[in-house]
Coordinates of C-alpha atoms in Angstrom, one line a residue:
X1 CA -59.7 57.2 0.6
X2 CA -63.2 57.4 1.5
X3 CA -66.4 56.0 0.2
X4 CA -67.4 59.5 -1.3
X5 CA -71.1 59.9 1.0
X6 CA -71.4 63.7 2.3
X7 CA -70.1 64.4 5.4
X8 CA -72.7 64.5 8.2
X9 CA -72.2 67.7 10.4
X10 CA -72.5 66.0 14.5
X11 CA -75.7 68.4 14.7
X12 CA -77.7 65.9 12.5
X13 CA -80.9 65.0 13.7
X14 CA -81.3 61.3 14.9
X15 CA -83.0 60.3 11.7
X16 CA -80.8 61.5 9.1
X17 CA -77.9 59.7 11.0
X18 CA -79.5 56.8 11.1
X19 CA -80.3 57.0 7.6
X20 CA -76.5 57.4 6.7
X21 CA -75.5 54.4 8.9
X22 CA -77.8 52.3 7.0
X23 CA -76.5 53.2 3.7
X24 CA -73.0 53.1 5.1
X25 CA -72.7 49.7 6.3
X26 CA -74.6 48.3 2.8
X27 CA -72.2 49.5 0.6
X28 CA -71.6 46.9 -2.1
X29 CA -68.8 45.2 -3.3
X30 CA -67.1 45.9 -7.1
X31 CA -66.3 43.2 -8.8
X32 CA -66.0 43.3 -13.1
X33 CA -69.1 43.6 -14.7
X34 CA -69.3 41.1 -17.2
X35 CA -72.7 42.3 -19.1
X36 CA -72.2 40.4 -22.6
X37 CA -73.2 40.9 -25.7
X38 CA -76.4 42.1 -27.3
X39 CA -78.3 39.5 -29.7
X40 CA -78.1 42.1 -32.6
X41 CA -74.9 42.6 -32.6
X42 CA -74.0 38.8 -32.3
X43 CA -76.2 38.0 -35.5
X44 CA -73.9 40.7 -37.2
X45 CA -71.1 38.9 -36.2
X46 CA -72.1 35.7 -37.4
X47 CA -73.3 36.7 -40.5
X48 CA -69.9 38.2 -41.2
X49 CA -68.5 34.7 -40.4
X50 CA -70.5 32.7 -42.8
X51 CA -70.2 35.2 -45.8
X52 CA -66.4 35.1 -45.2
X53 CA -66.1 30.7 -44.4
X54 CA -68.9 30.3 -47.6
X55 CA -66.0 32.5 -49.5
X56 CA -63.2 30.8 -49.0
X57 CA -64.6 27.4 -49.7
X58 CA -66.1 28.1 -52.6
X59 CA -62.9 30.1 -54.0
X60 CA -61.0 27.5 -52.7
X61 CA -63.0 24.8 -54.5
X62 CA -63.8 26.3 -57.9
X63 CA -61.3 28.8 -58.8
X64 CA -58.3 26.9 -57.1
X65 CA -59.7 23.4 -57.7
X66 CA -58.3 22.2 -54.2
X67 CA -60.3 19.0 -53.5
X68 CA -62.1 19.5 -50.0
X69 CA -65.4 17.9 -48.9
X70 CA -67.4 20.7 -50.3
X71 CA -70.8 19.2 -49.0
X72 CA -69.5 18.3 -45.6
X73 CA -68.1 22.4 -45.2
X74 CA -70.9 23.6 -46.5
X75 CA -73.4 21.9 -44.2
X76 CA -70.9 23.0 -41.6
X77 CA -71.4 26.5 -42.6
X78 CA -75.6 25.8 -43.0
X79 CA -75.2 25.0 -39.2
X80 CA -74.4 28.7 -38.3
X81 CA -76.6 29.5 -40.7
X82 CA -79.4 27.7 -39.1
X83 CA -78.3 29.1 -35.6
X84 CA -78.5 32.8 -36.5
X85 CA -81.8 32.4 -38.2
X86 CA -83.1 31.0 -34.7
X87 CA -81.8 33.8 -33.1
X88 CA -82.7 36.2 -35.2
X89 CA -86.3 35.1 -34.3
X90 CA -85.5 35.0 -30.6
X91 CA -84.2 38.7 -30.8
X92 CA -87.9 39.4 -32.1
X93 CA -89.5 37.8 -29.2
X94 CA -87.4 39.8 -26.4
X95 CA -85.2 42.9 -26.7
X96 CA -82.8 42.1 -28.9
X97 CA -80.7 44.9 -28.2
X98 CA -80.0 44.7 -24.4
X99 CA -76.8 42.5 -23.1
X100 CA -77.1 39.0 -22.4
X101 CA -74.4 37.1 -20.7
X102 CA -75.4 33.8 -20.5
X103 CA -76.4 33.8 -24.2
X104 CA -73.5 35.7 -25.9
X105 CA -72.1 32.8 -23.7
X106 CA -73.5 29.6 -25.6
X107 CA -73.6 31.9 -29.2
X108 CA -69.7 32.0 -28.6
X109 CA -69.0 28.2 -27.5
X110 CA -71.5 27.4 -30.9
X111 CA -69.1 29.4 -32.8
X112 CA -65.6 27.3 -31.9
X113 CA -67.2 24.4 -32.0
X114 CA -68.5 25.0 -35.6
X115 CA -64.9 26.7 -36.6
X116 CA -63.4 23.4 -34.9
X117 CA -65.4 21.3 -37.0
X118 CA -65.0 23.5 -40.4
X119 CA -61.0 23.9 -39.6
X120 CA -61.0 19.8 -38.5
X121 CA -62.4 18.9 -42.2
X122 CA -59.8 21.7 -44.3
X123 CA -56.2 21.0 -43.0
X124 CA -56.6 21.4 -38.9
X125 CA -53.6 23.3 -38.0
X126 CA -52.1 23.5 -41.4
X127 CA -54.8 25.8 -42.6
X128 CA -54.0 29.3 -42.0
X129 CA -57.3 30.1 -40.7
X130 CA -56.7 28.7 -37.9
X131 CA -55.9 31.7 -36.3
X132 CA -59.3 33.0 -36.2
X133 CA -60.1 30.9 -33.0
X134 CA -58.4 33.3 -31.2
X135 CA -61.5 35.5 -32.1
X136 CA -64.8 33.9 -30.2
X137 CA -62.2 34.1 -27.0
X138 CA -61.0 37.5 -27.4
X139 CA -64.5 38.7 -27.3
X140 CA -65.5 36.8 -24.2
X141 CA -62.5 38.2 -22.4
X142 CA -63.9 41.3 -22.8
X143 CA -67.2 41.0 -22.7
X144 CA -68.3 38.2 -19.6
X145 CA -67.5 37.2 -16.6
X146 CA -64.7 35.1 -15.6
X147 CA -66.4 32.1 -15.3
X148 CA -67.8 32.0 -18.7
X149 CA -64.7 33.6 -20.4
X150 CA -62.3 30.7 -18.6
X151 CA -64.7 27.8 -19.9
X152 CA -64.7 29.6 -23.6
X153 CA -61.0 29.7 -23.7
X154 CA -60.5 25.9 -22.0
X155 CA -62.9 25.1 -24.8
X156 CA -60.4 26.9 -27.5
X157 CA -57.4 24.9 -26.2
X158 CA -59.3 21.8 -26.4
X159 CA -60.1 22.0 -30.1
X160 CA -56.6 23.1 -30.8
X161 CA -55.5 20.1 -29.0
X162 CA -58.3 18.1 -30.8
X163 CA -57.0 19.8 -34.0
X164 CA -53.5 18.9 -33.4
X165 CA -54.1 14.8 -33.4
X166 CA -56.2 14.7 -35.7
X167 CA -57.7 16.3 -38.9
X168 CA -58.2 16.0 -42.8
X169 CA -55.6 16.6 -45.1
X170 CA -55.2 19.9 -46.5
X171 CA -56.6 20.8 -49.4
X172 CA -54.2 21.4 -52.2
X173 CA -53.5 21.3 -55.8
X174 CA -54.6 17.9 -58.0
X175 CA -51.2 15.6 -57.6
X176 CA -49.8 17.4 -55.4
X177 CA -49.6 16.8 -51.5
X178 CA -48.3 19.2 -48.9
X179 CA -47.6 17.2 -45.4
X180 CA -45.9 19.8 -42.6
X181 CA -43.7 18.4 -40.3
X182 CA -44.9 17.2 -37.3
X183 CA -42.8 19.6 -35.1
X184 CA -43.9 22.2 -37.3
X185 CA -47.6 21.6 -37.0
X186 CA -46.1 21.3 -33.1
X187 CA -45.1 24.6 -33.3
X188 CA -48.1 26.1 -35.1
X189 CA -50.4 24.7 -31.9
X190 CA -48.0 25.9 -29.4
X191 CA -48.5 29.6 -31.4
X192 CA -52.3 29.6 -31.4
X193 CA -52.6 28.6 -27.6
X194 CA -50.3 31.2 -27.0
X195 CA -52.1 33.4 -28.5
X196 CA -55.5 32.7 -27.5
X197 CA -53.9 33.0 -23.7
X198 CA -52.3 36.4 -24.5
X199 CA -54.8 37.4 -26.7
X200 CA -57.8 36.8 -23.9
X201 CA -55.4 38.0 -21.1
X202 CA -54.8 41.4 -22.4
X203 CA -58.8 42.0 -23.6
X204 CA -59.6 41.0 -20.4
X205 CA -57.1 43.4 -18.7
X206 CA -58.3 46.3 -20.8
X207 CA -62.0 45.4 -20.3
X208 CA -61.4 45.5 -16.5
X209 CA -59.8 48.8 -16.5
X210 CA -62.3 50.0 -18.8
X211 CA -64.9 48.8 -16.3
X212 CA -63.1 50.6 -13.1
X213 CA -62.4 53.6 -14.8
X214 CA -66.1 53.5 -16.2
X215 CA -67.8 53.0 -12.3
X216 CA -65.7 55.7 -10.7
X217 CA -66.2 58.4 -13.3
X218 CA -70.2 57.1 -12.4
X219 CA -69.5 57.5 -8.7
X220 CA -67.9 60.6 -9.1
X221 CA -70.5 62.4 -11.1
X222 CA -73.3 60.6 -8.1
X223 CA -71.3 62.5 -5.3
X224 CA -71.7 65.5 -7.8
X225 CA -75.4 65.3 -8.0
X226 CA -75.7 64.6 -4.4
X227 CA -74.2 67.6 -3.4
X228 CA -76.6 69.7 -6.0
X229 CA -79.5 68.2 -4.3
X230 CA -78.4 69.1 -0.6
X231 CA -77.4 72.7 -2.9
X232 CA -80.9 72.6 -3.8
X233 CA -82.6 71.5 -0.6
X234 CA -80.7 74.8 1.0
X235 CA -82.5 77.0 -2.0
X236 CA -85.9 75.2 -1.0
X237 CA -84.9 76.0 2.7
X238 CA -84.3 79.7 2.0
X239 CA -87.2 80.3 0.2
X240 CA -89.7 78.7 3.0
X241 CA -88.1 80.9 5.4
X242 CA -88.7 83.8 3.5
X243 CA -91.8 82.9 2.6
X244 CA -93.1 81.9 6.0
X245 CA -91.7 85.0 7.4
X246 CA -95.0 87.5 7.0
X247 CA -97.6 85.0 8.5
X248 CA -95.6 84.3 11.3
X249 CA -95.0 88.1 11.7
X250 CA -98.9 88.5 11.6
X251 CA -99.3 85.7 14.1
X252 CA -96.8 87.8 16.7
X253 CA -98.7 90.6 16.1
X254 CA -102.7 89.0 16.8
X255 CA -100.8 87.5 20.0
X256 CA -99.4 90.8 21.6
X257 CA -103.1 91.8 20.9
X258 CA -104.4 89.0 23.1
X259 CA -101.6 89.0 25.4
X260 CA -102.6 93.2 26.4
X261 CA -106.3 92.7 25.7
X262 CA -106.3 89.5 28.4
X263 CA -106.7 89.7 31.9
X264 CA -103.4 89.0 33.8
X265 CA -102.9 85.6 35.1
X266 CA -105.8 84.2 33.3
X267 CA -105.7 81.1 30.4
X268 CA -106.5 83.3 27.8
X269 CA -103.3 85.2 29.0
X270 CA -101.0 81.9 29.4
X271 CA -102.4 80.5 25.9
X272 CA -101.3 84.5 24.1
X273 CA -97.7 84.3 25.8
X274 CA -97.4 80.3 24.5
X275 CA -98.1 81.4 20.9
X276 CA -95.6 84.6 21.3
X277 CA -93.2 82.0 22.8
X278 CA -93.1 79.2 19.8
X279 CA -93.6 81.7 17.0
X280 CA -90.5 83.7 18.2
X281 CA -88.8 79.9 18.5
X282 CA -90.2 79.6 14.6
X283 CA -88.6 82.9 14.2
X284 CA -85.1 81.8 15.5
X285 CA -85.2 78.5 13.5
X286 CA -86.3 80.7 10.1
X287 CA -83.5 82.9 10.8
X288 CA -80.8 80.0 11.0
X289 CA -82.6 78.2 8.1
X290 CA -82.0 82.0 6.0
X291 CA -78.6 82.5 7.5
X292 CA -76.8 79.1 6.5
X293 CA -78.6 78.0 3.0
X294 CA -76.4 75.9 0.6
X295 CA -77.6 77.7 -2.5
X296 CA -76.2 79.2 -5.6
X297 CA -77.6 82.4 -4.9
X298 CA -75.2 85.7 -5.0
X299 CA -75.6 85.9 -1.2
X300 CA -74.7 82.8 -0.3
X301 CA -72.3 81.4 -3.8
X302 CA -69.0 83.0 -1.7
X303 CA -67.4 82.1 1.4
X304 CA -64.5 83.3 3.7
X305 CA -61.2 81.3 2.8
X306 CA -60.7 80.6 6.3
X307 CA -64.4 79.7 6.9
X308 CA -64.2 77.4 3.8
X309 CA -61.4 75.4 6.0
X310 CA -63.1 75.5 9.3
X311 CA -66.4 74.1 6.9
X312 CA -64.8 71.1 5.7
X313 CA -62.5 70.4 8.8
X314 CA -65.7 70.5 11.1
X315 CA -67.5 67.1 10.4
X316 CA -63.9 65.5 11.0
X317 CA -63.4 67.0 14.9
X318 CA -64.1 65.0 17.5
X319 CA -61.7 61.9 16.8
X320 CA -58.8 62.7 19.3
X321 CA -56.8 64.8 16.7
X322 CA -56.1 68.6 16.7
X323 CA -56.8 70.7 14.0
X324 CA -54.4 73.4 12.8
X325 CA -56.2 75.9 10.7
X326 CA -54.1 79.0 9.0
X327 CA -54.2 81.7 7.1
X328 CA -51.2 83.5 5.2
X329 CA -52.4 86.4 3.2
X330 CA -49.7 89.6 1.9
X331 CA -49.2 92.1 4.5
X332 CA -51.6 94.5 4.5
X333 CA -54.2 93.0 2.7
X334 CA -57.5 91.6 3.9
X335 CA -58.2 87.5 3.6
X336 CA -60.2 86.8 0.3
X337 CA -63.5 85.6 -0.1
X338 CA -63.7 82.3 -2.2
X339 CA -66.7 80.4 -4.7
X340 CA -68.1 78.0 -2.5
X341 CA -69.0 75.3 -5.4
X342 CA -70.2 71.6 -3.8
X343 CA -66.8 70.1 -5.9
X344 CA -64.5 71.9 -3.8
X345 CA -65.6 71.5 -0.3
X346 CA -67.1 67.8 -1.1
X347 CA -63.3 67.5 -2.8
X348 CA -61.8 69.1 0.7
X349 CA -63.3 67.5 3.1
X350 CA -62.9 64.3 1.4
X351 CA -59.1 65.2 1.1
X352 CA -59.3 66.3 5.5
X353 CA -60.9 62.9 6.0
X354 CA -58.3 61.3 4.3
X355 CA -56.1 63.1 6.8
X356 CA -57.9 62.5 9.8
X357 CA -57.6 58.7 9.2
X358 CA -53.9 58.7 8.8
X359 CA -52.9 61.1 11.3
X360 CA -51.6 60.2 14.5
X361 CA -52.5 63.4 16.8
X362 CA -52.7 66.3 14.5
X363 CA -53.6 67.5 11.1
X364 CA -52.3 71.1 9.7
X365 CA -55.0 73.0 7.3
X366 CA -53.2 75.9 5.9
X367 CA -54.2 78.3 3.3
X368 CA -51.4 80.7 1.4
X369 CA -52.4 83.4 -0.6
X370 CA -50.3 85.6 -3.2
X371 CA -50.5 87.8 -6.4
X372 CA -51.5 84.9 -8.3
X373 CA -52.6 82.1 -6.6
X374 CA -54.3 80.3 -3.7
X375 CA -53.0 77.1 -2.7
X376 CA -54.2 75.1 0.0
X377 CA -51.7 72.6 2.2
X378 CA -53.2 69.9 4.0
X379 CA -50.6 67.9 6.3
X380 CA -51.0 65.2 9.1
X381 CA -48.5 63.4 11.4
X382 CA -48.7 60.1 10.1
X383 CA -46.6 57.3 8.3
X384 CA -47.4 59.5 4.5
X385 CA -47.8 57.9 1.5
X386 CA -46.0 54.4 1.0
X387 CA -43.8 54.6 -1.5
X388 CA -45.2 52.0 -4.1
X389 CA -48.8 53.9 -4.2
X390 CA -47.5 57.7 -4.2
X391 CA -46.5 57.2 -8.2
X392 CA -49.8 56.0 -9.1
X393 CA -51.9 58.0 -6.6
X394 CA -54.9 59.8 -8.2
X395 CA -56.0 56.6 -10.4
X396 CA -59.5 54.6 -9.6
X397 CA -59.3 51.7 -6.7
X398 CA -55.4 52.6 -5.9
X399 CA -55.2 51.6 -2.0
X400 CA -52.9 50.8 0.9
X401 CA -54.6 50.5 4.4
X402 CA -57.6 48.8 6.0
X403 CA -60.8 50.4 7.7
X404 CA -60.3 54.0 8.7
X405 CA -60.8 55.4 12.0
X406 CA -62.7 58.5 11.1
X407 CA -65.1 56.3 9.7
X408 CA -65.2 53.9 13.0
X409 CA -65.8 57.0 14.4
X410 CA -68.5 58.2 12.6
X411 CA -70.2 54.8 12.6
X412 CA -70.5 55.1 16.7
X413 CA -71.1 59.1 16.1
X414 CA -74.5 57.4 14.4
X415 CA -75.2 54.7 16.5
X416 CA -75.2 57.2 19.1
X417 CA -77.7 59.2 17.6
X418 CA -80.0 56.8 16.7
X419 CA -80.5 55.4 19.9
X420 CA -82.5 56.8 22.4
X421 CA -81.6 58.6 25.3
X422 CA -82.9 57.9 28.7
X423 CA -84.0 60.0 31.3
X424 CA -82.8 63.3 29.6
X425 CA -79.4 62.2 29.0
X426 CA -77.3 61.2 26.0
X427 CA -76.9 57.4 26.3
X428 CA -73.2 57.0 25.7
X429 CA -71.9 55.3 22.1
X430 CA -71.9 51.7 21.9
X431 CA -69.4 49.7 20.8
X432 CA -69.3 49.4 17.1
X433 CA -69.7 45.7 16.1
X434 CA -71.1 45.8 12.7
X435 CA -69.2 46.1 9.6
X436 CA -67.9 49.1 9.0
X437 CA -68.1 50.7 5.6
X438 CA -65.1 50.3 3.2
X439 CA -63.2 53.8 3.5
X440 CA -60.1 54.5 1.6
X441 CA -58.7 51.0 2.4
X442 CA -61.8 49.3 0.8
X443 CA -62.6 51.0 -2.2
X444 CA -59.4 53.3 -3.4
X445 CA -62.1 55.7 -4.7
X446 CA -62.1 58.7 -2.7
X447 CA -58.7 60.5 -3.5
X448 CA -59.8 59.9 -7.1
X449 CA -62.9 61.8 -6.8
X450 CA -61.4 64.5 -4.7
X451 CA -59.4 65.1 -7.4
X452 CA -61.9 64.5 -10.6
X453 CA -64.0 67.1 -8.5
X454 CA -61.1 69.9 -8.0
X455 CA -59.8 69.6 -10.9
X456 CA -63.1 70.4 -12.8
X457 CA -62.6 73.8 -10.7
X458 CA -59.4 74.5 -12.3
X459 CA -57.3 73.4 -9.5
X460 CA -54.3 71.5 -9.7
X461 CA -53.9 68.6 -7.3
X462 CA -50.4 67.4 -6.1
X463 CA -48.7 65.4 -3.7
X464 CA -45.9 65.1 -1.1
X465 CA -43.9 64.8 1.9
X466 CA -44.7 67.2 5.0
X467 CA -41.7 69.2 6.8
X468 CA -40.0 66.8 9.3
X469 CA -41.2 68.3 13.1
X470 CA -39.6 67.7 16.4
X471 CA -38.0 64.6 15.0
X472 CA -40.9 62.8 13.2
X473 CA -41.0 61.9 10.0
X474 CA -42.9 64.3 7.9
X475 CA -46.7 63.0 7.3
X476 CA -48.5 63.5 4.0
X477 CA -49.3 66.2 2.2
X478 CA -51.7 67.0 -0.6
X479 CA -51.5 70.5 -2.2
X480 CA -54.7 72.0 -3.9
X481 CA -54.2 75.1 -5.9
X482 CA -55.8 77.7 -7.8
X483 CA -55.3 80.8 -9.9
X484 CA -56.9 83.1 -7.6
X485 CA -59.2 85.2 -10.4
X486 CA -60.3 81.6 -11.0
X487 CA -61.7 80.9 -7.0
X488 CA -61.6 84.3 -5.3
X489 CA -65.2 86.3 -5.8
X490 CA -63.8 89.9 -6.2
X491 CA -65.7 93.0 -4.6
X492 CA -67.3 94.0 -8.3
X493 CA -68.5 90.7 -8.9
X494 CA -70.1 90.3 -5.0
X495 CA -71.7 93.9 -6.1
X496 CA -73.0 92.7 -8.9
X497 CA -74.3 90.0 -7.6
X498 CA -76.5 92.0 -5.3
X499 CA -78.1 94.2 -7.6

C-alpha cells in the first residue's frame, strides 16, 4: 500500500505540490531500531549479579566447604563491582536514564568476560551456572543493533569454547573429586551455544516485531493528526470567511457610492468599478472557502454517501483508469447521509489508491445500503491479491509489488505544478527521473493504516476475490462495512445539530 501522506486534490496550488514532492521523494528508510539500554537500569542489573555471584561463593565456600579460590572469585566479583561504581558516577554526569547503545554495548561485553572469568575459575562447563551466559546476549538481541548484538554473541561462543578446553576443577566436597566425561562436558557446550543462538534468535525476532508494530501504530496515529490539522485549517478557513464577510460587504457598498457619484469615463470611475470587481472576486473565493470547510461543525460533520465516494476517488482520476461509482439503496428510499470523520475517507482513499495502482483499466466503487448496514465494495481489474500475502494481509510492512503507478503519476502531477509555465500555457510534465517515493511496494504500511483507521469507526474490514467479467480473472476486492446507526447522520440528529 501507500506511504500514508494525504491525498493532494489536482487543484493544489504550485506551492503546496511542490511542498508534497519534496517530502515525498525524502521518505526514509526503516530499518530496527536498536536504542539500548539506559545506565540506570544497567547498574540494577549488575548489582543483581554481584549480590547473587558474591552468594553463591560464599555459600559454596563456608556452608558447603567446597574448596575454590575464594580470593581469586571474589576479586572477580570486586571487578564488577568496581565497574558499576564508575558508572554509577558517569550516570551522574549525563542523563542516566536515556538509552545508550554503544554503552549498554561495552557494559554487556564487560559482563561475559567477567562471568567467563568467574565460571573459568569454578568448574567451566561443569558448573551449572553456566547457563547464565545466555543472559548478557539475550538482552543485546533485544535491545541493539545487529552489529553490536552479533559481536556480543560471537564473544559468548568464544568463552564457551574458551571454557570448554580449559578451566579449574570443580569445586566439590573434601576427598572427593567429580570429573564429567569429556563427551559429556562436549555435550554441555554444544547445549549452551545452542542456546545462546536460539535464545538471541528468538529475542531478536520479537524485538523486531515489537519495533514494526511499534512505528506503524506511530505512523498511523501521524496520518490521524495530519488529517485533524487540515480538519482544523478548514475550521480556521470557515471562520475568516465569515468573519471577513461584513467589511468586504461595507467595501461594495462605499464603491457603488463612488461608482454613481463619479463622472462616467473618468479614473475616479475606472478605480470604483476595480474595487467592485476584486471585492466581488474576494466574495466568490469567501463563498467557496464557507462552502467546502473540513470542519467538525454540524454543517459540515455529514456527507452524501455517494459524494463520500466521488471525494476519495477524485485525487486518484487522471491515471488512464475509469472509475465506476454506485449506489444501491432499498426501493423507495432516499440515499443516506454519512459522518464524514478524517479516518474514514483518509482510510478510503488510501484503500482507492491501493486500487488505482493495481488496476489495469478500471476500478468499481460501489456502495450497498440495507436495514442494517452499509458496506462499501471497492474492486479493480487487476492480477488481486497473491496468494501467499492475502492470509496475512492487514499486518505492518506485509508487501508484494514495486513502485506504484498512481504514485509515478502524482510525482509528474507535482513536477508539473511546480514548474513554471511559459507564455500562458501549462508546460507539459516532465519525465519523472527522481526516486520515486516507496508506495505500497516499499513500505507495506498503507493497507494497515487503512484499516487501524476504519476500524476505530467501527467498521469491519475484509478481503476477497472480485466477480470474474467478460472472461478476466476477478481483480481484488476489499469490503468496508458498517452498522448503519453507527455511520449514517439521521434527520433528528442533522436537526439537532442545527439548533
Amino acid at each position: 500500500m501507500s506511504q500514508t501522506e494525504a491525498p493532494i486534490p489536482p487543484h493544489a496550488p504550485p506551492h503546496l505540490l511542490a511542498q508534497a514532492g519534496g517530502e515525498l521523494a525524502g521518505l526514509p528508510e526503516l530499518p530496527r531500531r536498536g536504542r539500548g539500554l539506559s545506565l540506570r537500569t544497567l547498574i540494577v542489573l549488575r548489582w543483581l549479579a554481584v549480590i547473587g555471584q558474591t552468594c553463591a561463593i560464599l555459600t559454596a565456600y563456608f556452608a558447603l566447604h567446597f574448596p575454590l579460590p575464594l580470593w581469586e572469585c571474589l576479586t572477580v566479583i570486586g571487578a564488577g563491582v568496581a565497574m558499576n561504581l564508575a558508572t554509577m558516577a558517569r550516570a551522574r554526569r549525563i542523563d542516566g536514564s536515556l538509552p545508550d547503545g554503544p554503552r549498554t554495548a561495552a557494559q554487556l561485553g564487560f559482563d561475559i568476560l567477567q562471568l567467563a572469568t568467574l565460571l573459568a575459575l569454578t568448574g567451566g562447563l561443569a558448573n551449572p551456572f553456566c547457563l547464565l551466559l545466555v543472559a548478557p546476549v539475550t538482552i543485546a538481541a533485544a535491545a541493539l543493533p545487529a552489529r553490536q548484538a552479533v559481536i556480543l554473541g560471537v564473544m559468548a561462543l568464544i568463552a564457551v569454547g574458551f571454557l570448554f578446553s580449559w578451566s579449574l576443577p570443580l569445586p566439590w566436597r573434601l576427598h572427593e573429586h567429580l570429573e564429567l566425561p569429556g563427551l559429556y562436558r562436549l555435550g554441555l557446550g554444544l547445549a549452551l551455544v545452542t542456546g545462546v543462538l536460539f535464545t538471541a534468535g528468538y529475542a531478536w525476532k520479537v524485538a523486531a516485531d515489537a519495533d514494526k508494530l511499534e512505528l506503524a501504530l506511530a505512523t498511523t496515529q501521524d496520518v490521524l493528526q495530519r488529517e485533524q490539522r487540515l480538519a482544523a485549517l478548514g475550521g480556521l478557513a470557515a471562520a475568516a470567511a465569515h468573519e471577513l464577510g461584513t467589511p468586504l460587504a461595507t467595501i461594495q457598498v462605499v464603491a457603488k457610492e463612488m461608482l454613481r457619484d463619479a463622472p462616467a469615463d473618468s479614473p475616479a470611475a475606472e478605480d470604483a468599478g476595480l474595487i467592485l470587481q476584486q471585492a466581488e472576486r474576494c466574495r466568490a473565493i469567501l463563498k467557496q472557502l464557507s462552502a467546502q470547510p473540513e470542519d467538525g461543525d454540524a454543517l459540515f460533520a455529514d456527507i452524501d454517501l455517494k459524494a463520500l465516494l466521488e471525494e476519495v476517488a477524485q485525487p486518484h482520476r487522471g491515471f488512464d483508469l475509469d472509475f465506476d461509482i454506485s449506489l444501491k439503496v432499498p426501493p423507495g428510499q432516499a440515499a443516506p447521509r454519512v459522518r464524514r470523520l478524517p479516518e474514514i475517507v483518509h482510510g478510503l482513499s488510501t484503500l482507492v489508491e491501493n486500487a488505482a495502482d493495481f488496476a489495469t483499466a478500471r476500478v468499481q466503487l460501489t456502495a450497498v445500503v440495507d436495514a442494517g448496514w452499509i458496506e462499501i465494495d471497492i474492486v479493480d481489474d487487476g492480477p488481486g491479491f497473491a496468494s501467499e500475502i492475502l492470509p496475512r494481509l492487514g499486518e505492518p510492512y506485509v508487501t508484494s509489488r514495486p513502485q506504484a503507478k498512481a504514485r509515478r503519476a502524482l510525482a509528474a502531477q507535482i513536477a508539473s505544478a511546480s514548474s513554471p509555465a511559459r507564455r500562458g500555457r501549462r508546460a507539459p510534465p516532465p519525465p519523472v527521473t527522481a526516486p520515486i517515493a516507496p508506495s505500497q511496494g516499499g513500505m507495506g504500511l498503507g493497507f494497515f493504516i487503512a484499516r487501524t483507521l476504519l476500524e476505530r469507526t467501527g467498521a469491519k474490514v475484509s478481503v476477497g476475490t472480485g466477480a470474474p467479467a467478460k472472461g478476466q480473472p476477478g481483480g481484488a476486492l476489499v469490503s468496508v462495512r458498517w452498522a448503519r446507526q453507527a455511520l449514517e447522520v439521521t434527520a433528528s440528529a442533522m436537526d439537532g445539530g442545527g439548533t
